[in-house]
Structures are given as structure tokens and as C-alpha cells.
Coordinates of C-alpha atoms in Angstrom, one line a residue:
Chain A
M267 CA -0.2 -0.1 0.0
K268 CA 2.7 2.2 0.9
S269 CA 4.6 1.8 -2.4
N270 CA 1.5 2.9 -4.1
W271 CA 1.6 6.1 -2.5
I272 CA 5.4 6.4 -3.5
L273 CA 4.3 5.6 -7.1
I274 CA 1.3 8.4 -7.1
F275 CA 3.9 11.1 -5.4
F276 CA 6.4 10.9 -8.1
M277 CA 3.9 10.4 -11.3
T278 CA 2.5 13.7 -9.6
I279 CA 6.0 15.4 -9.9
I280 CA 6.6 14.4 -13.5
C281 CA 3.4 16.0 -14.3
F282 CA 4.6 19.2 -12.9
I283 CA 7.8 19.0 -14.6
G284 CA 5.9 18.2 -17.8
A285 CA 3.7 21.3 -17.4
C286 CA 6.8 23.5 -17.3
Q287 CA 6.8 23.8 -21.0
S288 CA 6.3 27.5 -21.9
E289 CA 3.6 28.9 -23.6
E290 CA 5.6 29.3 -27.1
E291 CA 6.9 25.6 -26.8
I292 CA 3.2 24.7 -26.3
N293 CA 2.2 26.7 -29.3
Y294 CA 5.3 25.7 -31.1
N295 CA 4.3 21.9 -30.9
R296 CA 0.5 22.6 -31.8
Y297 CA 1.3 24.7 -34.8
Y298 CA 4.1 22.1 -35.9
T299 CA 1.8 19.1 -35.8
T300 CA -1.5 20.5 -37.2
G301 CA 1.1 22.1 -40.2
K302 CA 2.4 18.8 -40.8
Q303 CA -1.4 17.7 -41.4
L304 CA -1.8 20.7 -43.6
Y305 CA 1.4 20.6 -45.3
E306 CA 0.6 16.8 -46.4
S307 CA -3.0 17.7 -47.9
R308 CA -2.0 20.9 -49.2
C309 CA 1.4 21.2 -50.4
G310 CA 2.9 17.4 -50.5
N311 CA 1.6 16.4 -53.7
C312 CA 4.0 18.9 -55.5
H313 CA 6.8 19.4 -52.9
N314 CA 6.6 15.8 -51.7
N315 CA 6.0 14.7 -48.2
D316 CA 9.7 14.8 -47.4
G317 CA 10.1 18.0 -48.9
S318 CA 12.3 17.0 -52.0
G319 CA 10.2 18.5 -54.7
L320 CA 10.3 16.7 -58.1
A321 CA 12.8 17.2 -60.3
L322 CA 12.8 20.5 -62.0
L323 CA 9.0 20.8 -61.9
Y324 CA 8.7 21.6 -58.4
P325 CA 11.3 23.1 -56.1
P326 CA 12.4 21.1 -52.7
L327 CA 11.8 23.1 -49.6
T328 CA 15.6 21.6 -48.2
D329 CA 17.2 25.0 -49.2
T330 CA 17.3 26.8 -45.7
T331 CA 18.9 29.9 -47.3
Y332 CA 16.2 30.5 -49.6
L333 CA 13.5 30.0 -47.0
Q334 CA 15.6 32.6 -44.5
S335 CA 15.9 35.1 -46.7
N336 CA 12.2 35.1 -47.9
K337 CA 11.3 34.7 -44.4
N338 CA 8.5 37.2 -44.5
K339 CA 7.3 36.6 -48.0
L340 CA 6.4 32.8 -47.4
A341 CA 2.8 33.9 -46.1
F342 CA 2.2 35.8 -49.2
I343 CA 3.6 32.9 -51.3
I344 CA 1.1 30.6 -49.7
K345 CA -1.8 32.4 -50.1
N346 CA -1.2 34.0 -53.6
G347 CA 0.8 31.5 -55.1
L348 CA 3.7 32.2 -57.3
N349 CA 4.8 32.7 -61.1
G350 CA 8.0 33.5 -62.8
E351 CA 11.7 32.2 -62.4
I352 CA 13.0 31.6 -58.9
T353 CA 16.5 30.1 -58.0
V354 CA 16.5 27.3 -55.4
S355 CA 19.5 25.3 -54.2
G356 CA 21.0 26.5 -57.5
K357 CA 18.6 25.6 -59.9
T358 CA 16.1 27.5 -61.7
Y359 CA 12.6 26.9 -61.5
N360 CA 9.8 28.5 -63.7
G361 CA 6.5 27.0 -62.8
Q362 CA 3.0 28.3 -61.4
M363 CA 2.2 27.9 -57.9
P364 CA -1.6 27.7 -57.4
A365 CA -3.0 30.4 -54.9
Q366 CA -4.8 29.0 -51.5
Q367 CA -7.1 31.9 -50.5
D368 CA -9.0 29.7 -48.7
L369 CA -6.2 29.2 -45.9
S370 CA -7.0 31.4 -42.6
D371 CA -3.9 33.1 -41.1
I372 CA -3.7 30.8 -38.3
E373 CA -3.6 27.8 -41.0
I374 CA -0.6 29.7 -42.6
A375 CA 1.2 30.2 -39.5
E376 CA 1.1 26.3 -39.1
I377 CA 2.3 25.8 -42.6
I378 CA 5.1 27.9 -42.1
T379 CA 6.1 26.7 -38.6
Y380 CA 6.0 23.1 -40.0
I381 CA 8.0 23.8 -43.0
T382 CA 10.5 26.2 -41.7
N383 CA 11.3 23.3 -38.8
S384 CA 11.3 20.4 -41.1
F385 CA 13.6 19.2 -44.0
G386 CA 16.9 20.7 -42.6
N387 CA 15.2 23.9 -41.6
K388 CA 15.2 25.6 -37.8
Q389 CA 13.3 28.6 -37.9
G390 CA 11.2 28.2 -34.6
L391 CA 7.7 29.3 -34.4
K392 CA 5.9 31.7 -36.8
K393 CA 3.0 33.5 -34.8
T394 CA -0.3 34.0 -36.7
E395 CA 0.1 37.9 -36.0
D396 CA 3.5 37.7 -37.9
V397 CA 1.5 36.2 -41.1
N398 CA -1.3 38.8 -40.5
K399 CA 1.7 41.6 -40.7
D400 CA 3.6 40.0 -43.5
L401 CA 0.2 39.5 -45.8
K402 CA -0.5 43.2 -45.1
N403 CA 3.1 44.5 -46.1
C404 CA 3.0 42.5 -49.1
Q405 CA 0.0 44.1 -50.6
Chain B
M65 CA 3.2 -38.1 -33.9
R66 CA 0.3 -35.7 -33.7
N67 CA 3.0 -32.9 -33.1
L68 CA 4.6 -33.9 -36.4
F69 CA 1.3 -33.8 -38.3
Y70 CA 0.9 -30.0 -37.1
L71 CA 4.3 -29.5 -38.2
L72 CA 4.0 -30.6 -41.7
F73 CA 0.5 -29.0 -42.0
L74 CA 2.0 -25.7 -41.2
G75 CA 4.9 -26.2 -43.1
L76 CA 2.7 -26.6 -46.1
I77 CA 0.7 -23.6 -45.6
L78 CA 4.0 -21.3 -45.4
S79 CA 5.4 -22.9 -48.5
A80 CA 2.2 -22.1 -50.2
C81 CA 2.7 -18.2 -49.1
N82 CA 6.2 -18.2 -50.9
Q83 CA 4.6 -19.2 -54.2
T84 CA 4.9 -16.7 -57.0
P85 CA 2.5 -16.6 -60.0
D86 CA 4.6 -17.4 -63.0
Q87 CA 2.3 -15.7 -65.1
L88 CA 0.7 -12.2 -65.1
P89 CA -3.3 -12.3 -65.6
Y90 CA -5.0 -11.1 -68.2
L91 CA -7.2 -8.2 -68.1
G92 CA -10.6 -6.8 -69.6
E93 CA -13.3 -8.6 -71.5
R94 CA -12.7 -11.9 -73.2
A95 CA -14.4 -13.6 -76.0
P96 CA -14.1 -17.4 -76.9
V97 CA -13.5 -18.7 -80.3
E98 CA -13.7 -21.8 -81.7
K99 CA -10.7 -23.4 -83.6
M100 CA -10.1 -26.4 -85.7
V101 CA -6.8 -28.0 -84.2
D102 CA -5.7 -31.3 -85.9
G103 CA -9.4 -31.9 -87.0
K104 CA -10.6 -31.3 -83.5
K105 CA -12.9 -28.5 -82.3
V106 CA -10.9 -26.3 -79.8
I107 CA -12.1 -23.5 -77.7
D108 CA -9.6 -20.5 -77.6
T109 CA -10.0 -17.1 -75.8
I110 CA -9.2 -14.3 -77.1
Y111 CA -8.3 -11.5 -75.0
Q112 CA -9.0 -7.5 -74.9
S113 CA -6.0 -5.7 -76.5
I114 CA -5.1 -2.0 -77.2
P115 CA -6.2 -1.2 -80.9
P116 CA -3.9 0.8 -83.3
F117 CA -3.6 4.4 -82.1
Q118 CA -2.1 7.8 -83.4
F119 CA -1.0 10.6 -80.9
R120 CA 1.2 13.3 -81.1
N121 CA 4.0 13.1 -78.5
Q122 CA 6.4 15.9 -77.0
D123 CA 8.2 16.8 -80.3
S124 CA 5.0 16.9 -82.4
L125 CA 5.8 13.5 -84.0
L126 CA 2.9 11.2 -84.8
I127 CA 3.4 8.0 -82.8
S128 CA 1.2 4.9 -83.3
E129 CA 1.0 1.1 -81.8
K130 CA 4.0 0.3 -84.4
D131 CA 6.6 2.3 -82.1
F132 CA 5.6 -0.4 -79.3
E133 CA 5.9 -3.2 -81.2
G134 CA 7.7 -6.2 -79.4
K135 CA 7.7 -3.8 -76.4
I136 CA 5.7 -4.0 -72.7
Y137 CA 5.0 -0.7 -71.8
V138 CA 3.2 1.3 -69.1
S139 CA 0.3 3.4 -69.6
D140 CA -1.3 6.2 -67.6
F141 CA -3.5 9.5 -68.1
F142 CA -2.5 13.1 -66.8
F143 CA -2.3 16.7 -67.6
T144 CA 0.6 19.0 -66.7
S145 CA -0.9 21.7 -64.6
C146 CA -2.6 19.0 -62.4
N147 CA -1.7 19.5 -58.8
T148 CA -3.5 16.9 -57.5
I149 CA -2.3 13.0 -58.0
C150 CA -0.3 13.4 -61.0
P151 CA 2.8 14.8 -59.1
I152 CA 2.8 11.8 -57.0
M153 CA 2.3 9.8 -60.1
H154 CA 4.8 10.7 -61.8
R155 CA 7.3 10.8 -59.0
N156 CA 6.6 7.1 -58.8
M157 CA 6.7 6.8 -62.7
L158 CA 10.1 8.0 -62.7
K159 CA 11.2 5.0 -60.5
V160 CA 9.9 2.8 -63.2
Y161 CA 11.8 5.1 -65.9
E162 CA 15.0 5.2 -64.1
K163 CA 14.7 1.3 -63.7
Y164 CA 14.2 0.4 -67.1
K165 CA 16.4 3.4 -68.9
G166 CA 17.9 2.3 -71.9
N167 CA 16.4 -0.9 -72.0
P168 CA 14.8 -1.3 -75.6
Q169 CA 11.7 -3.6 -74.5
V170 CA 10.4 -1.1 -72.0
K171 CA 8.4 2.2 -72.9
I172 CA 6.2 4.5 -71.0
L173 CA 3.3 6.0 -72.6
S174 CA 1.7 9.2 -70.7
H175 CA -1.6 10.7 -72.1
T176 CA -2.5 14.3 -71.3
I177 CA -6.4 14.4 -70.7
D178 CA -6.0 18.5 -70.9
Y179 CA -6.5 18.4 -74.9
K180 CA -7.1 22.4 -74.7
Y181 CA -3.7 23.4 -73.3
D182 CA -1.3 20.2 -73.1
L183 CA -0.3 20.6 -76.9
P184 CA 3.3 18.9 -77.7
S185 CA 5.4 22.3 -77.1
R186 CA 4.0 22.4 -73.5
L187 CA 4.2 18.5 -72.9
K188 CA 7.9 18.8 -74.1
K189 CA 8.8 21.7 -71.3
Y190 CA 7.1 19.2 -69.2
A191 CA 9.2 16.2 -70.0
T192 CA 12.3 18.4 -70.2
K193 CA 11.8 19.6 -66.5
L194 CA 11.2 15.9 -65.1
G195 CA 14.5 15.2 -66.8
I196 CA 13.3 13.2 -69.9
N197 CA 15.2 14.1 -72.7
D198 CA 14.4 10.7 -74.9
H199 CA 11.5 8.7 -76.3
Q200 CA 11.5 5.8 -73.8
W201 CA 9.0 7.8 -72.2
E202 CA 6.4 9.3 -74.7
F203 CA 4.0 11.9 -73.7
V204 CA 0.9 12.3 -76.0
H205 CA -1.6 14.6 -77.0
G206 CA -5.0 13.4 -78.6
S207 CA -8.4 15.2 -79.2
K208 CA -10.9 15.5 -76.7
D209 CA -13.2 12.4 -78.2
S210 CA -10.1 10.1 -79.0
I211 CA -8.5 10.5 -75.5
Y212 CA -11.4 10.1 -73.1
Q213 CA -13.0 7.3 -75.0
F214 CA -9.7 5.5 -75.8
A215 CA -8.9 5.7 -71.5
A216 CA -12.3 4.3 -70.7
K217 CA -12.7 1.7 -73.6
N218 CA -9.2 0.3 -73.9
Y219 CA -7.3 1.3 -70.6
L220 CA -10.2 1.1 -68.5
V221 CA -9.3 4.5 -66.7
A222 CA -11.9 6.9 -66.1
A223 CA -10.9 10.4 -67.0
Y224 CA -13.7 13.2 -67.8
E225 CA -14.5 16.8 -67.5
D226 CA -16.2 18.2 -64.5
Q227 CA -17.6 21.6 -63.8
Q228 CA -17.6 21.0 -60.0
D229 CA -13.8 20.1 -60.1
P230 CA -11.4 22.9 -59.0
Q231 CA -9.4 22.4 -62.2
G232 CA -12.2 21.0 -64.0
L233 CA -10.5 17.5 -65.2
V234 CA -11.1 14.4 -63.1
H235 CA -9.2 11.3 -64.0
Q236 CA -7.8 8.1 -62.4
G237 CA -4.2 7.2 -61.6
W238 CA -3.7 3.9 -62.7
F239 CA -0.8 2.6 -64.2
V240 CA -1.5 -0.1 -66.8
L241 CA 0.7 -2.6 -67.8
V242 CA 0.5 -3.9 -71.4
D243 CA 2.3 -6.8 -72.7
K244 CA 4.0 -7.1 -76.4
N245 CA 0.7 -8.3 -77.7
R246 CA -1.1 -5.2 -76.2
H247 CA -2.8 -7.4 -74.0
L248 CA -3.5 -5.7 -70.4
R249 CA -1.9 -7.5 -67.8
G250 CA -2.1 -5.7 -64.5
A251 CA -3.1 -2.2 -63.2
Y252 CA -1.5 -0.5 -60.2
D253 CA -2.4 2.6 -58.5
G254 CA 0.2 5.2 -59.5
T255 CA 0.1 7.4 -56.3
K256 CA 0.8 4.1 -53.7
T257 CA 4.5 3.1 -53.3
D258 CA 3.5 -0.5 -52.3
Q259 CA 1.7 -1.0 -55.7
V260 CA 4.3 0.8 -57.9
E261 CA 7.0 -1.9 -56.2
Q262 CA 4.4 -4.7 -57.2
L263 CA 4.3 -3.1 -60.9
L264 CA 8.3 -3.3 -61.0
K265 CA 8.3 -6.8 -60.0
D266 CA 5.6 -7.9 -62.5
M267 CA 7.3 -5.9 -65.2
D268 CA 10.4 -8.1 -64.6
L269 CA 7.8 -11.1 -64.8
L270 CA 6.6 -9.8 -67.9
L271 CA 10.0 -9.4 -69.6
Q272 CA 10.7 -13.1 -68.7
E273 CA 7.5 -14.1 -70.5
N274 CA 8.9 -12.1 -73.5
E275 CA 12.1 -14.4 -73.5
K276 CA 10.1 -17.8 -73.4

């Protein structure tokens, strides 16, 4: 009986430690998980679920420099699509990425959080407010 | 004694699992025909086959069933601006292309169902971007009537225009395996990795059949 109480005591301590995640961490995990689902249903067909793209038809998302230097444009690209020539990983792509106007700001933030923290990228959480700002600045 | 019996039984079941069919099935419709062999009436079967065709490929050349003589080939239906199943299909078809690259007995035939926009020049651009610069993989264009009917009737693949669809075109993602006598020998979901693996195995089997 006594050993049971000790077990419960330790379990409680573990629960408290677990709850110590900061709010940003919790948000990050939440955005990342939903972002993965959204990515796989909205983007994965062309960019592939592992972010490798497809030959010279669809660019990969593994170019960390491209994603870093276009950090504030990603939201606009996802929402409005992209046309014309771009250079990713030293290769030229010239296709048409379809717009996805039906995505909400929070969904875009989730997708960006997933993409920029997968496939070799590590940019941390993308906040919904930032997506909101980026979209306004680009228009 | 009883244990031995069980063991034997188990062994039998397991060995049955390992058996691979040494011949692929024939798909589609079939019709019986009566033939005279050595003065006796014999019933033979005629299997569905791909009829003669003519389409324009990525280099604007007319190609026909003659370009597939003595070869096995994989056929599918797609369009270049499709962003649903086509990228997945052609990511998988690249595996087929790469495995049999340079093999004169194997070809790939992709038909566009976007007869309005996917003219040969656009097919050429698509093929080049995909990294295909030879004619082992043909991308072909046909008129509206010929392509939808041809898909449904001969390859058993549904493709049609649909106003409800965001891209206006609907089609299935089958990879259809055709033997050197233009009979249908297999259909695989081109969006599923495991089915494409099976296709690669079945193609090896079909090539062996060709050698016999």
C-alpha cells in the first residue's frame, strides 16, 4: 500500500515538470503538428512529403538559405501562389504555384511553422500575428 | 506423431505463401473462339487488346502502336497543370523510368487529358523539366473525343471533364501494364508506393515471359 503512495507522488512530480513547457513551446508543438497535416494535404503532392520536390518541376523546400531570406514572403506566397523564375538550391524553376486563398492566417502560420522547422530548416515558431503583418506588408 | 502432423501442416501453409505466380493475369473482356486444331474443335480465348492508335508526342511527331511493337509498356493519364495526384504519379513513374532506362523492351506512355492546353510544346517543357530527354517515355496529346474514350474503353481508366472540380478535369491514377501483344496485364494505383513496387516486380516477370 505504501509503495502505491510513493508511485503516485512521483507521478505527480513528473506531471508538474511536464507542465513546465512555456506557452511558446506549447504553441510551437501545436502549430507544428497541425502544420504537418495541412502540409501533407495541401502542399505534399507537389513538394513531396519529405520536402524534396520533383525534378525541375517543383522546387524542394530543403534550401534553408532560400527559406531564411524569404522568411517574410512565405505567407504571401502560400496565400497568393507564385509565378515566374526563382532560383532554389542553385537550380532555376519556372512554374506556377496555385494560390490558396481559403487558408486562414492561423493555418498559414501552422504550415510555415512546419516547413521552416522540417527538411533541415530550424526557424522556430511562426506566430499568427506575424502572418497577418506579412500579408499586409506585401499587398 | 500428432505434433509432427501439425508441423507438416504448418510447413505446407507457409510454403504456399511463398509461391509467386509465374504468369500475370489478363485483364478486361474476353471472348471464346472456336478453332480447328488437328481436325478437332478447340475453344480458345481472345483477350481484350489495345487497338491501333495515333497520337502526337512531345516532339510533335505522330506515334502509333508500331512504336510499341515487341515492347512492354506502362500507360497512364495525366495533365501538366494538375496539382492533385499527377505529381505523385509521375514521381513514382520516374522510378519505373530509371529502373528500365536504356532497355529497348520497355516504354512508358503518358496521355494528357487536357486536350486544350497540353499541346506538344507544353508536353515538351514538362518532359524536359522532369528530366526526360529521350523517347523511352512518350508524352502524347490526342483530341477530346479520342482521349477520353480511348482511356475508358481500352485502358479501363476513367477520365472526364467536370465543372464541379476546381481544375475542371477528373481522372484516375492507374498505371496500366501492357504486354508486347498489347494485352492488359496489370493495373496499379500510381499514387501508392507499394503498388508501384509490385508493378516493378510484375514488369520483370512480363519481360521473362517475352523471352520464352
